[in-house]
Amino acid sequence: MADIILGIESSCDDTSAAVIKDRVLLSNVIASQDVHRAYGGVVPELASRAHEQNIVPVVSEALARAAVSASELTAIAFTRGPGLLGSLLVGTSFAKALGLALDIPIVSVNHLQGHVLANFVRQEGVQVREPSFPYLCLLVSGGNSQIVKVNSPLDFEILGQTIDDAVGEAFDKCSKMMGLGYPGGPIIDRLAKQGDPKRFSFAKPHIPGLDYSFSGVKTSLLYFVRDEMAKDPDFMEKNKEDICASFQKTLIDILMDKLVKAAKQTGIKEITIGGGVSANSGLRTRISEEGAKRGWNVYLPEFKFTTDNAAMIAIAGYFHYLAGERCPLDAAPVSRIAEL
Ligand code: KG4
């Protein structure tokens, strides 16, 4: 008999529910929270409240779109962390209550594992290429920048990670600093398409091994803009496309340098990307070009699976469920998870 899993994601500012039947996606509903835009970043308390308002309608909609009744569910997979504690509490409590009411098991999922496994979501009528194990995943989001070696759907090794800011944070904070808006990634991505990536250069970090650092490049941009604006107050407005293109290129160079190094060190040529920043058009082009040059098999997730979504939580939960893992009812959400 098929396993039907309801996935629930509430780690940050998207309330999402998805239904999969074995590995095939039946529905994936995402309610994004626009309330944060006015504040230039996610306000944790507002996020929890919005999750509380959204969770019941979002789950109902996911079941309706999947044409699955709650009584047909085999298990519920939910994001236990990392993320904002108040946001995680909503999804965790909801999953527990629904699991109890339906008398079915619940499975907890590490949000990052969801991003790393997003390529395994199958869709009716869509040809999806799946990486073979072991593969490397460049996991890049607002909270993380890591190179993960994925040995199996349940076995992950972090080969390198940021020692300070995440790359998504660099996009978001710099966009805010340049007065371009929030979230910064998509805005800088759009402006960068019209600019010259070689016009300006920003400092790159020298970090040993496979770890990343993005705080230096952020500061480099800050000083550059401050100095140029002192000479010409319109500098930003006149040059924003070139600044964005050059800044984005610097971030991509930093990401790619270590990814190339990791691929060389491990001899792995199966390469994926995941997390919100994997939607970046410059990064997607660059990783594909680098892959063609180096004989990698590159797997790019569909855009809808790059940012937070419950489909990836459902698929990660499915693998845990098959392995016999069950989450106890006293499990609390965790805001930080040091290890995948
Ligand atoms: O994975 P995600 O939705 O949330 C978590 O951080 O968990 O990632 C959000 C991040 C934000 O920093 C956002 O600016 C970035 O992903 N992002 C992008 C793009 N789309 C979203 N960054 C660069 N280019 C994009 N097109």
Short mmCIF file of C-alpha atoms in Angstrom, two decimals, residues 9-332:
data_model
loop_
_atom_site.label_atom_id
_atom_site.label_comp_id
_atom_site.label_asym_id
_atom_site.label_seq_id
_atom_site.Cartn_x
_atom_site.Cartn_y
_atom_site.Cartn_z
CA GLU A 9 6.99 23.63 7.04
CA SER A 10 6.90 26.67 9.34
CA SER A 11 10.54 27.43 10.13
CA CYS A 12 10.64 31.07 9.03
CA ASP A 13 8.11 33.22 7.18
CA ASP A 14 6.41 30.73 4.86
CA THR A 15 3.59 28.51 6.06
CA SER A 16 3.56 25.49 3.79
CA ALA A 17 1.87 22.09 3.61
CA ALA A 18 2.38 19.39 0.99
CA VAL A 19 1.10 15.89 0.34
CA ILE A 20 3.18 13.16 -1.29
CA LYS A 21 2.14 9.65 -2.22
CA ASP A 22 5.27 7.58 -1.96
CA ARG A 23 7.62 9.99 -3.67
CA VAL A 24 5.13 11.69 -5.97
CA LEU A 25 3.98 15.19 -5.08
CA LEU A 26 0.20 15.59 -4.98
CA SER A 27 0.07 19.15 -3.65
CA ASN A 28 2.34 21.89 -2.29
CA VAL A 29 0.68 24.98 -0.81
CA ILE A 30 2.73 27.95 0.37
CA ALA A 31 1.39 31.03 2.18
CA SER A 32 4.09 33.70 2.18
CA GLN A 33 3.95 36.46 4.76
CA ASP A 34 4.07 39.92 3.19
CA VAL A 35 3.79 41.57 6.61
CA HIS A 36 7.61 41.56 6.97
CA ARG A 37 8.32 43.62 3.85
CA ALA A 38 7.61 46.90 5.65
CA TYR A 39 10.27 46.05 8.25
CA GLY A 40 13.04 45.04 5.83
CA GLY A 41 13.40 41.62 7.44
CA VAL A 42 11.46 38.86 9.17
CA VAL A 43 9.92 39.93 12.49
CA PRO A 44 9.79 36.70 14.55
CA GLU A 45 6.71 37.54 16.58
CA LEU A 46 4.71 38.55 13.50
CA ALA A 47 5.86 35.37 11.76
CA SER A 48 4.52 33.14 14.56
CA ARG A 49 1.18 34.92 14.55
CA ALA A 50 0.85 34.61 10.78
CA HIS A 51 1.69 30.88 10.95
CA GLU A 52 -1.03 30.47 13.58
CA GLN A 53 -3.53 32.13 11.23
CA ASN A 54 -2.37 30.25 8.13
CA ILE A 55 -1.69 26.72 9.30
CA VAL A 56 -5.25 25.30 9.29
CA PRO A 57 -6.30 26.77 5.91
CA VAL A 58 -2.95 25.85 4.32
CA VAL A 59 -3.14 22.21 5.46
CA SER A 60 -6.82 21.98 4.43
CA GLU A 61 -5.95 23.38 1.01
CA ALA A 62 -3.04 20.95 0.58
CA LEU A 63 -5.31 17.98 1.37
CA ALA A 64 -8.06 19.30 -0.92
CA ARG A 65 -5.68 19.88 -3.85
CA ALA A 66 -4.24 16.40 -3.36
CA ALA A 67 -7.78 14.95 -3.20
CA VAL A 68 -6.71 13.11 -0.06
CA SER A 69 -8.75 12.97 3.13
CA ALA A 70 -6.98 13.29 6.48
CA SER A 71 -7.96 9.70 7.33
CA GLU A 72 -5.91 8.44 4.37
CA LEU A 73 -2.64 9.92 5.68
CA THR A 74 0.06 7.44 6.74
CA ALA A 75 2.26 9.92 8.65
CA ILE A 76 2.99 13.61 9.19
CA ALA A 77 6.46 15.07 8.62
CA PHE A 78 7.21 18.47 10.12
CA THR A 79 10.17 20.83 10.37
CA ARG A 80 11.60 20.66 13.86
CA GLY A 81 14.47 23.08 13.19
CA PRO A 82 16.56 25.02 12.58
CA GLY A 83 14.54 28.23 12.37
CA LEU A 84 12.65 30.76 14.44
CA LEU A 85 11.46 29.10 17.61
CA GLY A 86 8.00 30.69 17.69
CA SER A 87 7.44 29.76 14.05
CA LEU A 88 8.65 26.19 14.54
CA LEU A 89 6.36 25.79 17.56
CA VAL A 90 3.29 26.35 15.40
CA GLY A 91 4.17 23.57 12.93
CA THR A 92 5.41 21.22 15.65
CA SER A 93 2.31 21.61 17.82
CA PHE A 94 0.01 21.31 14.84
CA ALA A 95 1.73 18.12 13.64
CA LYS A 96 1.49 16.58 17.12
CA ALA A 97 -2.18 17.45 17.51
CA LEU A 98 -3.12 16.15 14.07
CA GLY A 99 -1.03 13.01 14.57
CA LEU A 100 -2.80 12.33 17.87
CA ALA A 101 -6.24 13.03 16.41
CA LEU A 102 -5.64 10.71 13.45
CA ASP A 103 -3.63 8.18 15.48
CA ILE A 104 -0.75 8.20 12.97
CA PRO A 105 2.99 8.68 13.52
CA ILE A 106 4.79 11.97 13.20
CA VAL A 107 8.33 12.30 11.87
CA SER A 108 10.58 15.27 12.58
CA VAL A 109 12.69 16.75 9.79
CA ASN A 110 15.79 18.93 9.81
CA HIS A 111 14.87 21.82 7.51
CA LEU A 112 18.33 21.75 5.90
CA GLN A 113 17.97 18.08 4.98
CA GLY A 114 14.78 19.07 3.18
CA HIS A 115 16.71 21.56 1.00
CA VAL A 116 19.45 19.00 0.37
CA LEU A 117 16.92 16.33 -0.71
CA ALA A 118 14.64 18.61 -2.77
CA ASN A 119 15.76 16.96 -6.01
CA PHE A 120 14.03 13.73 -4.97
CA VAL A 121 10.49 15.15 -5.11
CA ARG A 122 8.82 13.42 -8.06
CA GLN A 123 5.98 14.99 -10.03
CA GLU A 124 3.41 13.36 -12.27
CA GLY A 125 4.31 14.02 -15.91
CA VAL A 126 7.60 15.80 -15.09
CA GLN A 127 10.92 14.22 -15.97
CA VAL A 128 13.11 14.80 -12.91
CA ARG A 129 16.79 13.84 -12.87
CA GLU A 130 17.93 12.57 -9.49
CA PRO A 131 21.55 12.68 -8.32
CA SER A 132 23.22 9.42 -7.36
CA PHE A 133 24.95 8.97 -4.02
CA PRO A 134 27.31 10.28 -2.87
CA TYR A 135 26.70 13.79 -4.16
CA LEU A 136 27.70 17.29 -3.07
CA CYS A 137 25.06 19.89 -2.30
CA LEU A 138 25.86 23.58 -2.16
CA LEU A 139 23.29 24.63 0.42
CA VAL A 140 22.79 28.39 0.27
CA SER A 141 20.01 30.22 2.06
CA GLY A 142 19.29 33.14 4.34
CA GLY A 143 20.56 31.19 7.33
CA ASN A 144 23.16 28.81 5.90
CA SER A 145 26.01 28.44 3.46
CA GLN A 146 27.38 24.92 3.48
CA ILE A 147 28.88 22.28 1.29
CA VAL A 148 27.24 19.00 2.27
CA LYS A 149 28.32 15.52 1.19
CA VAL A 150 25.21 13.42 0.94
CA ASN A 151 25.99 9.73 1.33
CA SER A 152 22.35 8.58 1.47
CA PRO A 153 18.96 10.19 2.23
CA LEU A 154 19.82 9.72 5.91
CA ASP A 155 23.57 10.28 6.00
CA PHE A 156 25.06 13.78 5.60
CA GLU A 157 28.51 15.22 6.19
CA ILE A 158 29.14 18.96 6.33
CA LEU A 159 32.43 19.52 4.51
CA GLY A 160 32.46 23.28 4.95
CA GLN A 161 30.24 26.08 6.18
CA THR A 162 30.19 29.79 6.82
CA ILE A 163 32.04 31.02 9.86
CA ASP A 164 29.95 34.22 10.00
CA ASP A 165 27.13 35.43 7.74
CA ALA A 166 25.19 33.24 5.33
CA VAL A 167 25.34 34.24 1.66
CA GLY A 168 21.59 35.03 1.65
CA GLU A 169 22.19 37.35 4.59
CA ALA A 170 24.89 39.12 2.57
CA PHE A 171 22.39 39.61 -0.28
CA ASP A 172 19.66 40.81 2.10
CA LYS A 173 21.76 43.09 4.32
CA CYS A 174 23.57 44.70 1.39
CA SER A 175 20.34 45.29 -0.49
CA LYS A 176 18.92 47.00 2.59
CA MET A 177 22.09 49.02 3.01
CA MET A 178 21.91 50.15 -0.64
CA GLY A 179 18.24 51.07 -0.14
CA LEU A 180 17.08 48.51 -2.71
CA GLY A 181 14.53 46.64 -0.58
CA TYR A 182 13.79 43.24 0.92
CA PRO A 183 14.35 40.37 0.33
CA GLY A 184 17.59 41.43 -1.28
CA GLY A 185 18.49 38.27 -3.22
CA PRO A 186 15.83 38.49 -5.94
CA ILE A 187 16.24 42.30 -6.22
CA ILE A 188 20.03 42.15 -6.65
CA ASP A 189 19.62 39.19 -9.04
CA ARG A 190 17.23 41.24 -11.23
CA LEU A 191 19.39 44.39 -11.27
CA ALA A 192 22.58 42.35 -11.83
CA LYS A 193 21.20 41.09 -15.15
CA GLN A 194 21.46 44.64 -16.53
CA GLY A 195 24.88 45.43 -15.10
CA ASP A 196 28.58 44.86 -15.75
CA PRO A 197 29.96 42.25 -13.30
CA LYS A 198 33.56 43.32 -13.95
CA ARG A 199 33.12 47.05 -13.31
CA PHE A 200 33.83 47.01 -9.56
CA SER A 201 35.71 44.61 -7.33
CA PHE A 202 35.13 43.73 -3.70
CA ALA A 203 37.36 42.02 -1.16
CA LYS A 204 37.29 38.22 -1.12
CA PRO A 205 38.00 36.26 2.06
CA HIS A 206 40.99 33.96 2.54
CA ILE A 207 39.60 31.21 4.72
CA PRO A 208 41.42 27.88 4.88
CA GLY A 209 39.74 24.59 3.96
CA LEU A 210 36.19 24.48 2.69
CA ASP A 211 34.65 27.04 5.04
CA TYR A 212 33.07 30.28 3.88
CA SER A 213 32.96 33.84 5.15
CA PHE A 214 30.69 36.60 3.85
CA SER A 215 31.05 39.35 6.42
CA GLY A 216 34.17 40.85 4.79
CA VAL A 217 32.63 41.28 1.37
CA LYS A 218 29.62 42.91 3.01
CA THR A 219 31.88 45.42 4.77
CA SER A 220 33.86 45.98 1.57
CA LEU A 221 30.63 46.95 -0.24
CA LEU A 222 29.56 49.15 2.67
CA TYR A 223 32.80 51.20 2.63
CA PHE A 224 32.84 51.37 -1.15
CA VAL A 225 29.29 52.77 -1.34
CA ARG A 226 29.91 55.15 1.58
CA ASP A 227 33.10 56.57 -0.02
CA GLU A 228 31.58 56.92 -3.49
CA MET A 229 28.41 58.53 -2.14
CA ALA A 230 30.52 61.09 -0.28
CA LYS A 231 31.93 62.16 -3.67
CA ASP A 232 28.64 61.88 -5.59
CA PRO A 233 25.31 61.53 -3.73
CA ASP A 234 23.73 60.06 -6.88
CA PHE A 235 26.42 57.39 -7.29
CA MET A 236 24.19 54.57 -6.09
CA GLU A 237 21.25 55.49 -8.30
CA LYS A 238 23.48 55.94 -11.37
CA ASN A 239 25.42 52.70 -10.88
CA LYS A 240 23.14 50.28 -9.06
CA GLU A 241 23.04 47.73 -11.90
CA ASP A 242 26.85 47.53 -12.12
CA ILE A 243 27.24 47.46 -8.33
CA CYS A 244 24.73 44.60 -8.05
CA ALA A 245 26.31 42.67 -10.92
CA SER A 246 29.82 43.08 -9.46
CA PHE A 247 28.71 42.26 -5.92
CA GLN A 248 26.76 39.20 -7.04
CA LYS A 249 29.73 38.00 -9.10
CA THR A 250 31.96 38.29 -6.02
CA LEU A 251 29.55 36.20 -3.93
CA ILE A 252 29.29 33.58 -6.69
CA ASP A 253 33.10 33.48 -7.09
CA ILE A 254 33.44 32.82 -3.35
CA LEU A 255 30.83 30.06 -3.44
CA MET A 256 32.27 28.41 -6.55
CA ASP A 257 35.91 28.47 -5.41
CA LYS A 258 35.15 26.21 -2.45
CA LEU A 259 32.69 24.03 -4.34
CA VAL A 260 35.32 23.33 -7.01
CA LYS A 261 37.82 22.56 -4.25
CA ALA A 262 35.36 20.18 -2.52
CA ALA A 263 34.64 18.37 -5.79
CA LYS A 264 38.38 17.96 -6.42
CA GLN A 265 39.09 16.76 -2.88
CA THR A 266 36.28 14.19 -2.82
CA GLY A 267 36.40 13.22 -6.50
CA ILE A 268 32.60 13.62 -6.57
CA LYS A 269 31.07 14.89 -9.80
CA GLU A 270 27.39 14.71 -8.82
CA ILE A 271 26.58 18.28 -7.82
CA THR A 272 23.33 19.84 -6.60
CA ILE A 273 22.34 23.17 -5.10
CA GLY A 274 19.59 23.95 -2.62
CA GLY A 275 18.16 26.74 -0.46
CA GLY A 276 16.73 30.14 -1.35
CA VAL A 277 19.90 31.49 -2.95
CA SER A 278 19.91 28.54 -5.38
CA ALA A 279 17.18 30.52 -7.21
CA ASN A 280 19.88 33.03 -8.20
CA SER A 281 20.14 33.14 -11.98
CA GLY A 282 23.85 34.04 -11.96
CA LEU A 283 24.68 31.13 -9.65
CA ARG A 284 22.60 28.68 -11.70
CA THR A 285 24.32 29.72 -14.94
CA ARG A 286 27.77 29.63 -13.37
CA ILE A 287 27.36 26.20 -11.77
CA SER A 288 26.07 24.80 -15.07
CA GLU A 289 29.02 26.31 -16.99
CA GLU A 290 31.53 25.09 -14.40
CA GLY A 291 29.88 21.66 -14.50
CA ALA A 292 30.15 21.44 -18.29
CA LYS A 293 33.83 22.40 -18.05
CA ARG A 294 34.65 19.93 -15.29
CA GLY A 295 32.50 16.97 -16.33
CA TRP A 296 30.09 17.33 -13.39
CA ASN A 297 26.50 16.16 -13.49
CA VAL A 298 24.68 19.25 -12.20
CA TYR A 299 21.14 19.02 -10.81
CA LEU A 300 19.29 22.31 -10.37
CA PRO A 301 16.08 22.24 -8.33
CA GLU A 302 12.94 23.74 -9.86
CA PHE A 303 12.42 27.32 -8.63
CA LYS A 304 9.41 26.34 -6.53
CA PHE A 305 11.61 23.95 -4.53
CA THR A 306 14.44 26.42 -3.90
CA THR A 307 12.75 28.57 -1.24
CA ASP A 308 11.04 27.17 1.84
CA ASN A 309 8.36 24.63 0.96
CA ALA A 310 6.74 21.60 2.55
CA ALA A 311 7.30 19.29 -0.46
CA MET A 312 10.97 18.96 0.49
CA ILE A 313 9.99 18.34 4.15
CA ALA A 314 7.55 15.64 3.07
CA ILE A 315 10.19 13.86 0.96
CA ALA A 316 12.84 14.05 3.69
CA GLY A 317 10.23 12.83 6.20
CA TYR A 318 9.30 9.99 3.87
CA PHE A 319 12.86 8.65 3.92
CA HIS A 320 12.96 8.90 7.73
CA TYR A 321 9.55 7.22 7.96
CA LEU A 322 10.71 4.33 5.76
CA ALA A 323 13.77 3.94 8.01
CA GLY A 324 11.40 3.44 10.95
CA GLU A 325 12.06 6.78 12.65
CA ARG A 326 9.22 8.18 14.75
CA CYS A 327 9.12 11.43 16.69
CA PRO A 328 8.12 11.27 20.36
CA LEU A 329 5.33 13.58 21.51
CA ASP A 330 7.60 15.41 23.93
CA ALA A 331 9.96 16.54 21.12
CA ALA A 332 10.52 20.30 21.24
#
